[in-house]
Short mmCIF file of N, CA and C in Angstrom, two decimals:
data_model
loop_
_atom_site.label_atom_id
_atom_site.label_comp_id
_atom_site.label_asym_id
_atom_site.label_seq_id
_atom_site.Cartn_x
_atom_site.Cartn_y
_atom_site.Cartn_z
N UNK A 1 0.85 -1.17 0.00
CA UNK A 1 0.00 0.00 0.00
C UNK A 1 0.90 1.23 0.00
N UNK A 2 0.57 2.19 -0.84
CA UNK A 2 1.32 3.42 -0.93
C UNK A 2 0.94 4.35 0.23
N UNK A 3 1.85 5.25 0.56
CA UNK A 3 1.57 6.22 1.63
C UNK A 3 0.37 7.07 1.27
N UNK A 4 0.22 7.40 -0.02
CA UNK A 4 -0.93 8.22 -0.43
C UNK A 4 -2.24 7.46 -0.24
N UNK A 5 -2.21 6.12 -0.44
CA UNK A 5 -3.40 5.31 -0.21
C UNK A 5 -3.80 5.35 1.26
N UNK A 6 -2.83 5.25 2.14
CA UNK A 6 -3.11 5.30 3.58
C UNK A 6 -3.66 6.67 3.96
N UNK A 7 -3.11 7.73 3.38
CA UNK A 7 -3.60 9.08 3.68
C UNK A 7 -5.04 9.24 3.21
N UNK A 8 -5.33 8.70 2.01
CA UNK A 8 -6.69 8.79 1.50
C UNK A 8 -7.67 8.05 2.41
N UNK A 9 -7.30 6.86 2.83
CA UNK A 9 -8.18 6.09 3.72
C UNK A 9 -8.38 6.82 5.03
N UNK A 10 -7.34 7.42 5.56
CA UNK A 10 -7.46 8.17 6.82
C UNK A 10 -8.37 9.38 6.63
N UNK A 11 -8.16 10.14 5.54
CA UNK A 11 -8.98 11.32 5.29
C UNK A 11 -10.43 10.94 5.07
N UNK A 12 -10.65 9.85 4.34
CA UNK A 12 -12.02 9.42 4.09
C UNK A 12 -12.69 9.01 5.40
N UNK A 13 -11.96 8.34 6.27
CA UNK A 13 -12.53 7.93 7.55
C UNK A 13 -12.90 9.15 8.39
N UNK A 14 -12.15 10.23 8.24
CA UNK A 14 -12.43 11.45 9.02
C UNK A 14 -13.73 12.11 8.58
N UNK A 15 -14.11 11.94 7.29
CA UNK A 15 -15.31 12.60 6.81
C UNK A 15 -16.50 11.64 6.73
N UNK A 16 -16.28 10.38 7.04
CA UNK A 16 -17.38 9.41 7.00
C UNK A 16 -18.45 9.84 8.00
N UNK A 17 -19.68 9.84 7.55
CA UNK A 17 -20.80 10.30 8.38
C UNK A 17 -21.22 9.22 9.36
N UNK A 18 -21.69 9.64 10.53
CA UNK A 18 -22.25 8.65 11.45
C UNK A 18 -23.49 8.01 10.82
N UNK A 19 -23.82 6.83 11.25
CA UNK A 19 -24.94 6.09 10.65
C UNK A 19 -26.24 6.89 10.71
N UNK A 20 -26.50 7.56 11.84
CA UNK A 20 -27.76 8.32 11.95
C UNK A 20 -27.82 9.41 10.89
N UNK A 21 -26.67 10.03 10.56
CA UNK A 21 -26.65 11.11 9.59
C UNK A 21 -26.97 10.59 8.19
N UNK A 22 -26.44 9.44 7.86
CA UNK A 22 -26.72 8.84 6.56
C UNK A 22 -28.21 8.57 6.40
N UNK A 23 -28.83 7.98 7.41
CA UNK A 23 -30.27 7.70 7.37
C UNK A 23 -31.07 9.00 7.32
N UNK A 24 -30.65 10.01 8.09
CA UNK A 24 -31.36 11.29 8.10
C UNK A 24 -31.25 11.98 6.74
N UNK A 25 -30.07 11.89 6.12
CA UNK A 25 -29.88 12.48 4.80
C UNK A 25 -30.76 11.78 3.77
N UNK A 26 -30.82 10.46 3.83
CA UNK A 26 -31.72 9.73 2.93
C UNK A 26 -33.18 10.11 3.18
N UNK A 27 -33.54 10.31 4.44
CA UNK A 27 -34.88 10.76 4.78
C UNK A 27 -35.18 12.10 4.11
N UNK A 28 -34.21 13.02 4.15
CA UNK A 28 -34.40 14.33 3.52
C UNK A 28 -34.58 14.19 2.01
N UNK A 29 -33.79 13.31 1.39
CA UNK A 29 -33.92 13.10 -0.06
C UNK A 29 -35.32 12.58 -0.38
N UNK A 30 -35.77 11.57 0.36
CA UNK A 30 -37.09 11.00 0.10
C UNK A 30 -38.20 11.99 0.44
N UNK A 31 -38.01 12.81 1.47
CA UNK A 31 -39.01 13.84 1.80
C UNK A 31 -39.11 14.85 0.67
N UNK A 32 -37.97 15.21 0.09
CA UNK A 32 -37.99 16.14 -1.04
C UNK A 32 -38.73 15.52 -2.23
N UNK A 33 -38.45 14.26 -2.50
CA UNK A 33 -39.15 13.58 -3.59
C UNK A 33 -40.64 13.45 -3.28
N UNK A 34 -40.98 13.27 -2.01
CA UNK A 34 -42.38 13.20 -1.60
C UNK A 34 -43.11 14.46 -2.02
N UNK A 35 -42.51 15.61 -1.76
CA UNK A 35 -43.15 16.89 -2.10
C UNK A 35 -43.36 17.00 -3.62
N UNK A 36 -42.35 16.65 -4.38
CA UNK A 36 -42.45 16.78 -5.83
C UNK A 36 -43.46 15.79 -6.40
N UNK A 37 -43.35 14.52 -6.01
CA UNK A 37 -44.28 13.51 -6.51
C UNK A 37 -45.72 13.82 -6.07
N UNK A 38 -45.89 14.26 -4.82
CA UNK A 38 -47.23 14.57 -4.32
C UNK A 38 -47.83 15.74 -5.07
N UNK A 39 -47.05 16.78 -5.29
CA UNK A 39 -47.57 17.96 -6.00
C UNK A 39 -48.07 17.57 -7.39
N UNK A 40 -47.31 16.73 -8.08
CA UNK A 40 -47.73 16.27 -9.40
C UNK A 40 -48.97 15.38 -9.28
N UNK A 41 -48.96 14.47 -8.29
CA UNK A 41 -50.06 13.52 -8.11
C UNK A 41 -51.35 14.15 -7.61
N UNK A 42 -51.27 15.33 -7.02
CA UNK A 42 -52.47 15.98 -6.48
C UNK A 42 -53.31 16.68 -7.54
N UNK A 43 -52.83 16.75 -8.75
CA UNK A 43 -53.57 17.41 -9.82
C UNK A 43 -54.91 16.71 -10.03
N UNK A 44 -55.99 17.43 -9.79
CA UNK A 44 -57.32 16.89 -10.02
C UNK A 44 -57.81 15.90 -8.99
N UNK A 45 -57.13 15.80 -7.84
CA UNK A 45 -57.50 14.84 -6.80
C UNK A 45 -57.66 15.57 -5.47
N UNK A 46 -58.64 15.18 -4.68
CA UNK A 46 -58.80 15.74 -3.35
C UNK A 46 -57.59 15.36 -2.49
N UNK A 47 -57.07 16.31 -1.75
CA UNK A 47 -55.85 16.07 -0.98
C UNK A 47 -56.04 15.01 0.10
N UNK A 48 -57.24 14.93 0.69
CA UNK A 48 -57.47 13.91 1.72
C UNK A 48 -57.50 12.51 1.11
N UNK A 49 -58.11 12.37 -0.07
CA UNK A 49 -58.12 11.08 -0.76
C UNK A 49 -56.69 10.69 -1.14
N UNK A 50 -55.92 11.66 -1.60
CA UNK A 50 -54.53 11.38 -1.96
C UNK A 50 -53.73 10.92 -0.74
N UNK A 51 -53.99 11.52 0.41
CA UNK A 51 -53.31 11.12 1.64
C UNK A 51 -53.68 9.68 2.01
N UNK A 52 -54.95 9.32 1.83
CA UNK A 52 -55.39 7.96 2.11
C UNK A 52 -54.69 6.96 1.20
N UNK A 53 -54.63 7.26 -0.09
CA UNK A 53 -53.95 6.37 -1.04
C UNK A 53 -52.49 6.21 -0.64
N UNK A 54 -51.84 7.31 -0.35
CA UNK A 54 -50.43 7.28 0.07
C UNK A 54 -50.24 6.41 1.31
N UNK A 55 -51.13 6.56 2.27
CA UNK A 55 -51.04 5.80 3.51
C UNK A 55 -51.22 4.31 3.25
N UNK A 56 -52.15 3.96 2.37
CA UNK A 56 -52.35 2.55 2.02
C UNK A 56 -51.12 1.94 1.38
N UNK A 57 -50.48 2.69 0.49
CA UNK A 57 -49.26 2.21 -0.15
C UNK A 57 -48.16 2.01 0.89
N UNK A 58 -48.02 2.97 1.79
CA UNK A 58 -47.01 2.87 2.85
C UNK A 58 -47.26 1.63 3.70
N UNK A 59 -48.51 1.37 4.06
CA UNK A 59 -48.86 0.21 4.87
C UNK A 59 -48.43 -1.09 4.18
N UNK A 60 -48.75 -1.22 2.90
CA UNK A 60 -48.40 -2.43 2.16
C UNK A 60 -46.88 -2.59 2.05
N UNK A 61 -46.19 -1.51 1.70
CA UNK A 61 -44.74 -1.58 1.52
C UNK A 61 -44.05 -1.92 2.85
N UNK A 62 -44.45 -1.25 3.93
CA UNK A 62 -43.82 -1.53 5.23
C UNK A 62 -44.12 -2.94 5.73
N UNK A 63 -45.34 -3.42 5.52
CA UNK A 63 -45.67 -4.78 5.92
C UNK A 63 -44.79 -5.78 5.17
N UNK A 64 -44.61 -5.54 3.88
CA UNK A 64 -43.74 -6.41 3.09
C UNK A 64 -42.29 -6.33 3.56
N UNK A 65 -41.82 -5.13 3.87
CA UNK A 65 -40.45 -4.95 4.34
C UNK A 65 -40.22 -5.67 5.67
N UNK A 66 -41.15 -5.50 6.60
CA UNK A 66 -41.01 -6.14 7.92
C UNK A 66 -41.03 -7.67 7.76
N UNK A 67 -41.92 -8.17 6.93
CA UNK A 67 -42.00 -9.62 6.71
C UNK A 67 -40.74 -10.14 6.02
N UNK A 68 -40.29 -9.43 4.99
CA UNK A 68 -39.13 -9.89 4.22
C UNK A 68 -37.83 -9.87 5.02
N UNK A 69 -37.73 -8.97 5.98
CA UNK A 69 -36.51 -8.87 6.77
C UNK A 69 -36.58 -9.67 8.07
N UNK A 70 -37.69 -10.38 8.26
CA UNK A 70 -37.83 -11.22 9.45
C UNK A 70 -37.96 -10.44 10.74
N UNK A 71 -38.47 -9.23 10.67
CA UNK A 71 -38.59 -8.38 11.86
C UNK A 71 -39.98 -8.41 12.49
N UNK A 72 -40.83 -9.28 12.00
CA UNK A 72 -42.18 -9.34 12.55
C UNK A 72 -42.13 -9.82 14.00
N UNK A 73 -42.86 -9.15 14.86
CA UNK A 73 -43.03 -9.55 16.25
C UNK A 73 -44.48 -9.28 16.62
N UNK A 74 -44.96 -9.94 17.64
CA UNK A 74 -46.34 -9.76 18.07
C UNK A 74 -46.52 -8.36 18.65
N UNK A 75 -47.30 -7.50 17.98
CA UNK A 75 -47.49 -6.14 18.49
C UNK A 75 -48.23 -6.11 19.84
N UNK A 76 -48.97 -7.17 20.13
CA UNK A 76 -49.70 -7.21 21.40
C UNK A 76 -48.75 -7.40 22.58
N UNK A 77 -47.50 -7.78 22.30
CA UNK A 77 -46.51 -7.95 23.36
C UNK A 77 -45.85 -6.63 23.76
N UNK A 78 -46.15 -5.56 23.01
CA UNK A 78 -45.58 -4.26 23.34
C UNK A 78 -46.20 -3.71 24.62
N UNK A 79 -45.45 -2.91 25.34
CA UNK A 79 -45.96 -2.34 26.58
C UNK A 79 -47.05 -1.30 26.30
N UNK A 80 -47.83 -1.01 27.30
CA UNK A 80 -48.87 0.01 27.19
C UNK A 80 -48.29 1.37 26.85
N UNK A 81 -47.16 1.70 27.46
CA UNK A 81 -46.50 2.99 27.20
C UNK A 81 -46.06 3.06 25.73
N UNK A 82 -45.49 1.97 25.22
CA UNK A 82 -45.07 1.95 23.82
C UNK A 82 -46.27 2.16 22.91
N UNK A 83 -47.36 1.44 23.18
CA UNK A 83 -48.57 1.59 22.38
C UNK A 83 -49.09 3.03 22.43
N UNK A 84 -49.13 3.60 23.62
CA UNK A 84 -49.65 4.96 23.77
C UNK A 84 -48.86 5.93 22.90
N UNK A 85 -47.54 5.88 22.98
CA UNK A 85 -46.74 6.85 22.26
C UNK A 85 -46.65 6.55 20.76
N UNK A 86 -46.75 5.29 20.38
CA UNK A 86 -46.81 4.97 18.95
C UNK A 86 -48.13 5.43 18.35
N UNK A 87 -49.22 5.27 19.09
CA UNK A 87 -50.52 5.75 18.61
C UNK A 87 -50.53 7.28 18.53
N UNK A 88 -49.99 7.95 19.55
CA UNK A 88 -49.90 9.41 19.50
C UNK A 88 -49.03 9.86 18.33
N UNK A 89 -47.94 9.17 18.09
CA UNK A 89 -47.08 9.49 16.96
C UNK A 89 -47.81 9.29 15.64
N UNK A 90 -48.56 8.22 15.54
CA UNK A 90 -49.33 7.95 14.32
C UNK A 90 -50.38 9.03 14.09
N UNK A 91 -51.05 9.44 15.15
CA UNK A 91 -52.06 10.50 15.01
C UNK A 91 -51.41 11.81 14.58
N UNK A 92 -50.27 12.13 15.16
CA UNK A 92 -49.55 13.35 14.77
C UNK A 92 -49.07 13.25 13.32
N UNK A 93 -48.58 12.08 12.92
CA UNK A 93 -48.14 11.87 11.53
C UNK A 93 -49.31 12.05 10.58
N UNK A 94 -50.44 11.44 10.90
CA UNK A 94 -51.63 11.56 10.05
C UNK A 94 -52.07 13.01 9.92
N UNK A 95 -52.10 13.73 11.03
CA UNK A 95 -52.48 15.15 10.99
C UNK A 95 -51.48 15.95 10.15
N UNK A 96 -50.20 15.64 10.32
CA UNK A 96 -49.16 16.32 9.54
C UNK A 96 -49.34 16.06 8.06
N UNK A 97 -49.59 14.82 7.69
CA UNK A 97 -49.76 14.47 6.27
C UNK A 97 -50.97 15.16 5.67
N UNK A 98 -52.09 15.17 6.40
CA UNK A 98 -53.30 15.83 5.89
C UNK A 98 -53.01 17.31 5.66
N UNK A 99 -52.39 17.96 6.64
CA UNK A 99 -52.07 19.39 6.50
C UNK A 99 -51.08 19.63 5.37
N UNK A 100 -50.07 18.78 5.28
CA UNK A 100 -49.03 18.92 4.25
C UNK A 100 -49.63 18.78 2.86
N UNK A 101 -50.47 17.77 2.65
CA UNK A 101 -51.07 17.56 1.34
C UNK A 101 -52.03 18.69 0.99
N UNK A 102 -52.76 19.21 1.98
CA UNK A 102 -53.63 20.35 1.70
C UNK A 102 -52.81 21.57 1.32
N UNK A 103 -51.70 21.79 2.01
CA UNK A 103 -50.83 22.92 1.67
C UNK A 103 -50.25 22.75 0.28
N UNK A 104 -49.81 21.53 -0.06
CA UNK A 104 -49.27 21.28 -1.40
C UNK A 104 -50.32 21.47 -2.49
N UNK A 105 -51.56 21.14 -2.17
CA UNK A 105 -52.63 21.27 -3.15
C UNK A 105 -52.80 22.72 -3.58
N UNK A 106 -52.66 23.65 -2.65
CA UNK A 106 -52.93 25.06 -2.95
C UNK A 106 -51.67 25.92 -3.04
N UNK A 107 -50.54 25.39 -2.62
CA UNK A 107 -49.31 26.19 -2.61
C UNK A 107 -48.22 25.57 -3.46
N UNK A 108 -47.14 26.32 -3.61
CA UNK A 108 -45.99 25.85 -4.38
C UNK A 108 -45.13 24.94 -3.51
N UNK A 109 -44.70 23.81 -4.06
CA UNK A 109 -43.89 22.84 -3.31
C UNK A 109 -42.63 23.49 -2.77
N UNK A 110 -42.03 24.41 -3.54
CA UNK A 110 -40.79 25.05 -3.11
C UNK A 110 -41.00 26.00 -1.93
N UNK A 111 -42.25 26.34 -1.64
CA UNK A 111 -42.55 27.18 -0.47
C UNK A 111 -43.13 26.34 0.67
N UNK A 112 -43.97 25.37 0.32
CA UNK A 112 -44.62 24.54 1.35
C UNK A 112 -43.59 23.70 2.10
N UNK A 113 -42.70 23.02 1.37
CA UNK A 113 -41.75 22.11 2.01
C UNK A 113 -40.83 22.82 3.01
N UNK A 114 -40.26 23.97 2.68
CA UNK A 114 -39.42 24.64 3.68
C UNK A 114 -40.19 25.07 4.93
N UNK A 115 -41.42 25.53 4.76
CA UNK A 115 -42.21 25.91 5.94
C UNK A 115 -42.50 24.67 6.79
N UNK A 116 -42.76 23.55 6.13
CA UNK A 116 -42.97 22.29 6.84
C UNK A 116 -41.74 21.95 7.69
N UNK A 117 -40.57 22.35 7.23
CA UNK A 117 -39.34 22.04 7.97
C UNK A 117 -39.15 22.92 9.20
N UNK A 118 -40.10 23.81 9.45
CA UNK A 118 -40.11 24.52 10.74
C UNK A 118 -40.21 23.49 11.86
N UNK A 119 -40.64 22.29 11.50
CA UNK A 119 -40.68 21.20 12.48
C UNK A 119 -39.31 20.98 13.10
N UNK A 120 -38.24 21.27 12.38
CA UNK A 120 -36.90 21.13 12.93
C UNK A 120 -36.74 21.99 14.18
N UNK A 121 -37.16 23.23 14.10
CA UNK A 121 -37.08 24.14 15.25
C UNK A 121 -37.98 23.63 16.38
N UNK A 122 -39.18 23.21 16.02
CA UNK A 122 -40.11 22.71 17.04
C UNK A 122 -39.62 21.44 17.71
N UNK A 123 -39.02 20.54 16.93
CA UNK A 123 -38.46 19.32 17.51
C UNK A 123 -37.38 19.67 18.52
N UNK A 124 -36.51 20.62 18.16
CA UNK A 124 -35.43 21.01 19.08
C UNK A 124 -36.00 21.57 20.37
N UNK A 125 -37.01 22.41 20.27
CA UNK A 125 -37.62 23.00 21.48
C UNK A 125 -38.32 21.91 22.30
N UNK A 126 -39.10 21.07 21.64
CA UNK A 126 -39.80 19.99 22.36
C UNK A 126 -38.82 19.02 22.99
N UNK A 127 -37.74 18.68 22.27
CA UNK A 127 -36.73 17.77 22.82
C UNK A 127 -36.03 18.40 24.01
N UNK A 128 -35.81 19.69 23.97
CA UNK A 128 -35.21 20.41 25.09
C UNK A 128 -36.12 20.34 26.32
N UNK A 129 -37.41 20.59 26.10
CA UNK A 129 -38.38 20.64 27.21
C UNK A 129 -38.72 19.25 27.73
N UNK A 130 -39.07 18.34 26.84
CA UNK A 130 -39.61 17.04 27.26
C UNK A 130 -38.58 15.93 27.40
N UNK A 131 -37.53 15.97 26.58
CA UNK A 131 -36.54 14.89 26.60
C UNK A 131 -35.24 15.30 27.28
N UNK A 132 -35.17 16.56 27.70
CA UNK A 132 -33.98 17.10 28.38
C UNK A 132 -32.73 17.05 27.50
N UNK A 133 -32.92 17.10 26.18
CA UNK A 133 -31.78 17.16 25.28
C UNK A 133 -31.22 18.57 25.29
N UNK A 134 -29.91 18.68 25.13
CA UNK A 134 -29.25 19.97 25.22
C UNK A 134 -28.36 20.20 23.99
N UNK A 135 -28.94 20.72 22.90
CA UNK A 135 -28.11 21.03 21.74
C UNK A 135 -27.03 22.06 22.10
N UNK A 136 -25.92 22.00 21.40
CA UNK A 136 -24.82 22.95 21.63
C UNK A 136 -25.21 24.31 21.05
N UNK A 137 -24.42 25.32 21.36
CA UNK A 137 -24.66 26.65 20.81
C UNK A 137 -24.62 26.65 19.29
N UNK A 138 -23.66 25.92 18.72
CA UNK A 138 -23.54 25.81 17.27
C UNK A 138 -24.79 25.16 16.68
N UNK A 139 -25.31 24.12 17.35
CA UNK A 139 -26.52 23.44 16.86
C UNK A 139 -27.73 24.36 16.95
N UNK A 140 -27.85 25.11 18.06
CA UNK A 140 -28.96 26.06 18.18
C UNK A 140 -28.88 27.12 17.08
N UNK A 141 -27.68 27.57 16.76
CA UNK A 141 -27.52 28.57 15.70
C UNK A 141 -28.05 28.02 14.38
N UNK A 142 -27.69 26.81 14.05
CA UNK A 142 -28.19 26.19 12.82
C UNK A 142 -29.70 26.04 12.83
N UNK A 143 -30.23 25.62 13.96
CA UNK A 143 -31.68 25.45 14.10
C UNK A 143 -32.39 26.78 13.93
N UNK A 144 -31.86 27.82 14.56
CA UNK A 144 -32.47 29.16 14.45
C UNK A 144 -32.35 29.72 13.04
N UNK A 145 -31.28 29.36 12.34
CA UNK A 145 -31.15 29.79 10.95
C UNK A 145 -32.25 29.18 10.08
N UNK A 146 -32.58 27.92 10.33
CA UNK A 146 -33.69 27.30 9.60
C UNK A 146 -34.99 28.04 9.92
N UNK A 147 -35.20 28.34 11.20
CA UNK A 147 -36.39 29.10 11.59
C UNK A 147 -36.43 30.46 10.92
N UNK A 148 -35.28 31.13 10.85
CA UNK A 148 -35.21 32.42 10.16
C UNK A 148 -35.53 32.30 8.69
N UNK A 149 -35.07 31.22 8.07
CA UNK A 149 -35.38 30.98 6.66
C UNK A 149 -36.87 30.82 6.43
N UNK A 150 -37.55 30.16 7.35
CA UNK A 150 -39.00 30.00 7.24
C UNK A 150 -39.68 31.36 7.33
N UNK A 151 -39.21 32.21 8.25
CA UNK A 151 -39.78 33.56 8.37
C UNK A 151 -39.58 34.36 7.10
N UNK A 152 -38.41 34.25 6.47
CA UNK A 152 -38.15 34.95 5.21
C UNK A 152 -39.16 34.50 4.16
N UNK A 153 -39.46 33.21 4.09
CA UNK A 153 -40.44 32.71 3.13
C UNK A 153 -41.85 33.20 3.44
N UNK A 154 -42.16 33.33 4.72
CA UNK A 154 -43.52 33.65 5.13
C UNK A 154 -43.85 35.14 5.01
N UNK A 155 -42.83 35.99 5.09
CA UNK A 155 -43.07 37.44 5.05
C UNK A 155 -43.40 37.86 3.61
N UNK A 156 -44.54 38.53 3.48
CA UNK A 156 -44.94 39.01 2.15
C UNK A 156 -44.20 40.29 1.82
N UNK A 157 -43.94 40.49 0.56
CA UNK A 157 -43.28 41.72 0.10
C UNK A 157 -44.27 42.81 -0.05
#
């Protein structure tokens, strides 16, 4: 192995993203595609019906994924607390999707999606209050910059 090969491997290891970041980045890519595909698919369709169709597709795909990867477990074996918070999460997701699809139906995807990402600021605040998470000053600055970007989009000229 050449010295330059070792240097390249070392440098690459230094920039390799943590696993959570890779998944989060993929989530962002798919969320962006969601906005574009949904905006096109909403033409001539009620946004609530479109949300239902989307949810049905997600249910089928996830059921197949869980079965194919051997991750199926008896959901009745989950604790009451787990059920409570998964149901609350599902209700919040459903409400978010209904609102998001209605916004996409009447607004531009390039404006709706960034405003939807105000959730980043809200997650940070909620995590601070309820989960006792403590983002660093640098992280708060980035979070506030996203919030500022949403305000720039929302302010009319």
